[in-house]
Coordinates of C-alpha atoms in Angstrom, one line a residue:
X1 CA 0.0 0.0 0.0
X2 CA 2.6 2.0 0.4
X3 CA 4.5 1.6 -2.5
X4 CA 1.0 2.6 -4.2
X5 CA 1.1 5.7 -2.6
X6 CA 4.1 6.7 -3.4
X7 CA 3.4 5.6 -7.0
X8 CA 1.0 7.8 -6.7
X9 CA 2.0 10.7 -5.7
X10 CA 5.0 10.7 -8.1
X11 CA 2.8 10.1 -11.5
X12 CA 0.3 13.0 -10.3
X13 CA 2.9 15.5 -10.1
X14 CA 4.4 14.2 -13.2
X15 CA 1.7 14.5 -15.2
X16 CA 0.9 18.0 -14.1
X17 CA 4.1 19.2 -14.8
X18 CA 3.8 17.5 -18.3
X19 CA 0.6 19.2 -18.6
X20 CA 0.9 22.8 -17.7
X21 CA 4.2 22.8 -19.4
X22 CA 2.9 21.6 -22.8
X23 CA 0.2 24.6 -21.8
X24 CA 2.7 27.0 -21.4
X25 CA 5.1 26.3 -24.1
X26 CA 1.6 26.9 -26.7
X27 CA 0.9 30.4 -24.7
X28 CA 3.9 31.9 -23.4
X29 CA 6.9 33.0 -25.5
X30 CA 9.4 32.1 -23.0
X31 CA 11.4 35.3 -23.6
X32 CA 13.7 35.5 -20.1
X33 CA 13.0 39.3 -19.3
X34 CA 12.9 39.2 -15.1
X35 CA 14.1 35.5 -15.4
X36 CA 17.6 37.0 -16.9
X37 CA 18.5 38.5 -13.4
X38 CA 17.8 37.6 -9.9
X39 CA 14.4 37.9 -8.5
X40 CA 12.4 37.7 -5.2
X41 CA 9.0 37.5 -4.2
X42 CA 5.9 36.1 -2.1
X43 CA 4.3 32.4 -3.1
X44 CA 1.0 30.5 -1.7
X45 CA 0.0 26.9 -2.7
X46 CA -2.4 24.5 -1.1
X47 CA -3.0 20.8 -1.5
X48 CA -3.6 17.7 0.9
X49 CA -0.4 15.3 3.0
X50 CA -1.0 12.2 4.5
X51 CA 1.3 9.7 6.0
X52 CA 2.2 6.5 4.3
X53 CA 0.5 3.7 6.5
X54 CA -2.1 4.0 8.9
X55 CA -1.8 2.2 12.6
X56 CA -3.1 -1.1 12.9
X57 CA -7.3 -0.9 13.3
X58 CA -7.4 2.2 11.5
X59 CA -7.2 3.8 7.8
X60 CA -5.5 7.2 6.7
X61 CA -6.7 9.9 4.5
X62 CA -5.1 13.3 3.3
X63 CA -5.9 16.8 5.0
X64 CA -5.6 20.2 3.8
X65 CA -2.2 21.2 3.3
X66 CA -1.0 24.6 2.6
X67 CA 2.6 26.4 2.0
X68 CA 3.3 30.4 2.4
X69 CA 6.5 30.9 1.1
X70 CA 9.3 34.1 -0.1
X71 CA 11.3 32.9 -2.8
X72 CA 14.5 33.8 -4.9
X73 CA 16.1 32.4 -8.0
X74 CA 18.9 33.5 -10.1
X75 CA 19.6 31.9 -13.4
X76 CA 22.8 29.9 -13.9
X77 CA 22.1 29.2 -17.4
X78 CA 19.5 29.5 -20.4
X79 CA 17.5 26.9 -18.9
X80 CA 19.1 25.9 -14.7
X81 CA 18.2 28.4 -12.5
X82 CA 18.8 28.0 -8.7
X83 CA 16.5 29.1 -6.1
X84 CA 16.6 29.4 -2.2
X85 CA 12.8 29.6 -0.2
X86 CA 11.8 30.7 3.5
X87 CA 8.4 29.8 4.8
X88 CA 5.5 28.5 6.8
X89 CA 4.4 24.7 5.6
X90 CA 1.6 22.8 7.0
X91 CA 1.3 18.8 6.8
X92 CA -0.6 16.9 8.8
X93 CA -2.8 13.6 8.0
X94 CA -6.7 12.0 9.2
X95 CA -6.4 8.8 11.0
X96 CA -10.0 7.1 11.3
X97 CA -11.6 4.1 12.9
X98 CA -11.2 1.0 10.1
X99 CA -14.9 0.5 9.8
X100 CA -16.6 4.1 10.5
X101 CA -14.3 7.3 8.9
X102 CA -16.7 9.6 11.2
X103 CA -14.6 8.8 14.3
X104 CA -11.1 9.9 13.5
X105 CA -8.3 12.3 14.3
X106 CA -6.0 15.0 12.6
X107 CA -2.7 15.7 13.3
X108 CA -1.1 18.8 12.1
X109 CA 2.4 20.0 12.2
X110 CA 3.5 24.1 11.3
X111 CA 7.2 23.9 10.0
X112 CA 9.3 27.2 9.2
X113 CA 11.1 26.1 6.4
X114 CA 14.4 26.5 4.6
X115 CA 14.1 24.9 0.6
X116 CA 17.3 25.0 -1.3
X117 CA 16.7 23.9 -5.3
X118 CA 17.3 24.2 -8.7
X119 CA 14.9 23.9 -11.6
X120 CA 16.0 22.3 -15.0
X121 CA 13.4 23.9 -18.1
X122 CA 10.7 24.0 -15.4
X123 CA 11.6 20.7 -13.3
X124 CA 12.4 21.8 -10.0
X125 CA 14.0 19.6 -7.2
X126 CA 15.1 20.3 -4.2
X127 CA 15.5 19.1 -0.1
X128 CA 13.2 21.0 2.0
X129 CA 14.4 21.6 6.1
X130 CA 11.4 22.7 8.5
X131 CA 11.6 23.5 12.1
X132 CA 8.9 22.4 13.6
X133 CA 7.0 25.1 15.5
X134 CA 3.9 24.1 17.2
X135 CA 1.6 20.7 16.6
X136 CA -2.0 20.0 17.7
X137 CA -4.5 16.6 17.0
X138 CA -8.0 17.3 16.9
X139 CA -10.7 14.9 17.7
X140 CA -14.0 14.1 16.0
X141 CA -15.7 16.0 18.9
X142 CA -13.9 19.1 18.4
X143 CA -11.3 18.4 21.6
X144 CA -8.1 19.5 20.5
X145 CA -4.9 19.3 22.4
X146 CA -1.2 20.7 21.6
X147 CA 1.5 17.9 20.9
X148 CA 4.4 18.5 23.4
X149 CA 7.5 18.9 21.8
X150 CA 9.3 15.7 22.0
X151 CA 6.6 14.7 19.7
X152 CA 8.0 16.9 17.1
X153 CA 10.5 16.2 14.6
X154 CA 12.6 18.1 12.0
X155 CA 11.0 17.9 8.7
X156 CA 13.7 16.5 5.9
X157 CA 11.7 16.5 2.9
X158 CA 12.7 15.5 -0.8
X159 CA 10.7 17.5 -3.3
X160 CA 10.0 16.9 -6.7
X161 CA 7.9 19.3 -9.1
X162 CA 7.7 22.0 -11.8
X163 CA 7.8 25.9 -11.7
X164 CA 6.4 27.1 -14.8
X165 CA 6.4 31.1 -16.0
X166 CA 3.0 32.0 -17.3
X167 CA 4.6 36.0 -17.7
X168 CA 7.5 37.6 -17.6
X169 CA 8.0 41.1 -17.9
X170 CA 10.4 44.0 -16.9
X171 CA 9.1 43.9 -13.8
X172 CA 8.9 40.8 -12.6
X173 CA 7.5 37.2 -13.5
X174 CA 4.5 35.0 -12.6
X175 CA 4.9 31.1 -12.1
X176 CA 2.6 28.4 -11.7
X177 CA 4.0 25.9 -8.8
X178 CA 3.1 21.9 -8.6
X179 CA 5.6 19.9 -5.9
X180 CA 5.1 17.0 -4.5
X181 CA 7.0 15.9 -1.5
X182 CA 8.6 13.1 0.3
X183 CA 9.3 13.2 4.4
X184 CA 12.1 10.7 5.8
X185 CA 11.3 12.3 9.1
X186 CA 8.1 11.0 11.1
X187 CA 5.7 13.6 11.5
X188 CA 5.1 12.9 14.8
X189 CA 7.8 11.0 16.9
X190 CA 5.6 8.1 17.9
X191 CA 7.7 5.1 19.2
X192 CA 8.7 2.5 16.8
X193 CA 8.0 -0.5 19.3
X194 CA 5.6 -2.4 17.0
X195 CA 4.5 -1.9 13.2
X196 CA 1.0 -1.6 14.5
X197 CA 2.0 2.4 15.0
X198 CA 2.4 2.6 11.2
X199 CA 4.5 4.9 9.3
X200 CA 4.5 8.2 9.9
X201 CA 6.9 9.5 7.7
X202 CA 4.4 12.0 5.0
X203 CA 3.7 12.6 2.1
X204 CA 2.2 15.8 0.4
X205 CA 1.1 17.2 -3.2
X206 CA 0.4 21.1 -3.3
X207 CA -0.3 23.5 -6.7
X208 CA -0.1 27.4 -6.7
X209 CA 1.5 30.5 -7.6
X210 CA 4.3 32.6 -7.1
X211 CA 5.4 36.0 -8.3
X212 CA 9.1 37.0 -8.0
X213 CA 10.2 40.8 -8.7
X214 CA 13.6 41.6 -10.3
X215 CA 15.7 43.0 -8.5
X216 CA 18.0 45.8 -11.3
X217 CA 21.4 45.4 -12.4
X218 CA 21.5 41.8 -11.6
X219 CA 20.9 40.3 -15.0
X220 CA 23.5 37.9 -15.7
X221 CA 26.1 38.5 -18.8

């Protein structure tokens, strides 16, 4: 099952990237005006994240996931560009009774996050590093309690994607974001006494936007 996840995941983010880049090479000239220097700016994008296997008695489903992000990417070539991002990433999963999904749980994790990458003709890939800063699990009920901080792990997060410009002027240029992401952390430190905890490592897939200003005189040669 959880080899079918991560299947998944990976062909889902794949064919997006596919897709809105076969939509953007038919609409957008591709002319590197604000992408020919360095650039900075604000990004959102939203999705669900799950963990891979769900503790014995119960199943697992995605929650809403969401990623506020500044960003800056300087071009090392006609088509590599590197890029360095600071934010705010949520992940978090449902866990549910096996045989009635109204009596569950959600666990959700804030990270501050460092994401070093580079993007290859609008592939990106990078590691992602979060800090985690607070954690809470909610009940069916509405009873919600705070997850004390030995619960809490470092996020270390492969991500795998594609930033694609939609415009790019003088000013500054607009990209459509689709990442999906791989934790080899827990997202919460359970014990690993018995497989019956499952695995908490996570798994997330978010789409959205970003808009990066130039910043003059920085055009490379």
């Amino acid at each position: 099952m959880k080899k079918h996840r991560m299947l998944a995941l990976w062909m889902i983010v794949l064919a997006g990237v596919i897709g809105v880049e076969s939509v953007q090479a038919q609409t957008f000239s591709g002319d590197r005006n604000a992408r020919a220097g360095l650039t900075i700016g604000p990004g959102f994008a939203a999705g669900g994240s799950m963990i891979l296997d769900s503790p014995s008695g119960y199943k697992i489903k995605p929650v809403f996931a969401w990623t506020g992000e500044v960003s800056t990417t300087y071009p090392l070539t006609d088509v590599i560009s590197s890029g360095l991002s600071l934010g705010i990433h949520s992940r978090g999963t449902r866990v549910h009774h096996f045989q009635n999904e109204n009596i569950y749980s959600d666990t959700r994790v804030l990270f501050f996050t460092l994401y070093p990458n580079f993007t290859f003709s609008g592939f990106n890939l990078g590691f992602n590093l979060g800090l985690p800063l607070s954690g809470t699990e909610t009940a069916y009920t509405g009873a919600s309690s705070d997850l004390s901080s030995n619960l809490l792990n470092t996020m270390a997060e492969l991500r795998l994607g594609g930033t694609i410009p939609v415009a790019d002027d003088e000013l500054g240029w607009l990209s459509v974001t689709i990442l999906g992401g791989y934790s080899f952390s827990k997202l919460v430190n359970y014990p690993d006494i018995v497989e019956s905890f499952g695995d908490w490592r996570n798994i997330s897939l978010q789409a959205g936007f970003r808009f990066e200003f130039l910043i003059p005189g920085t055009e490379r040669d």
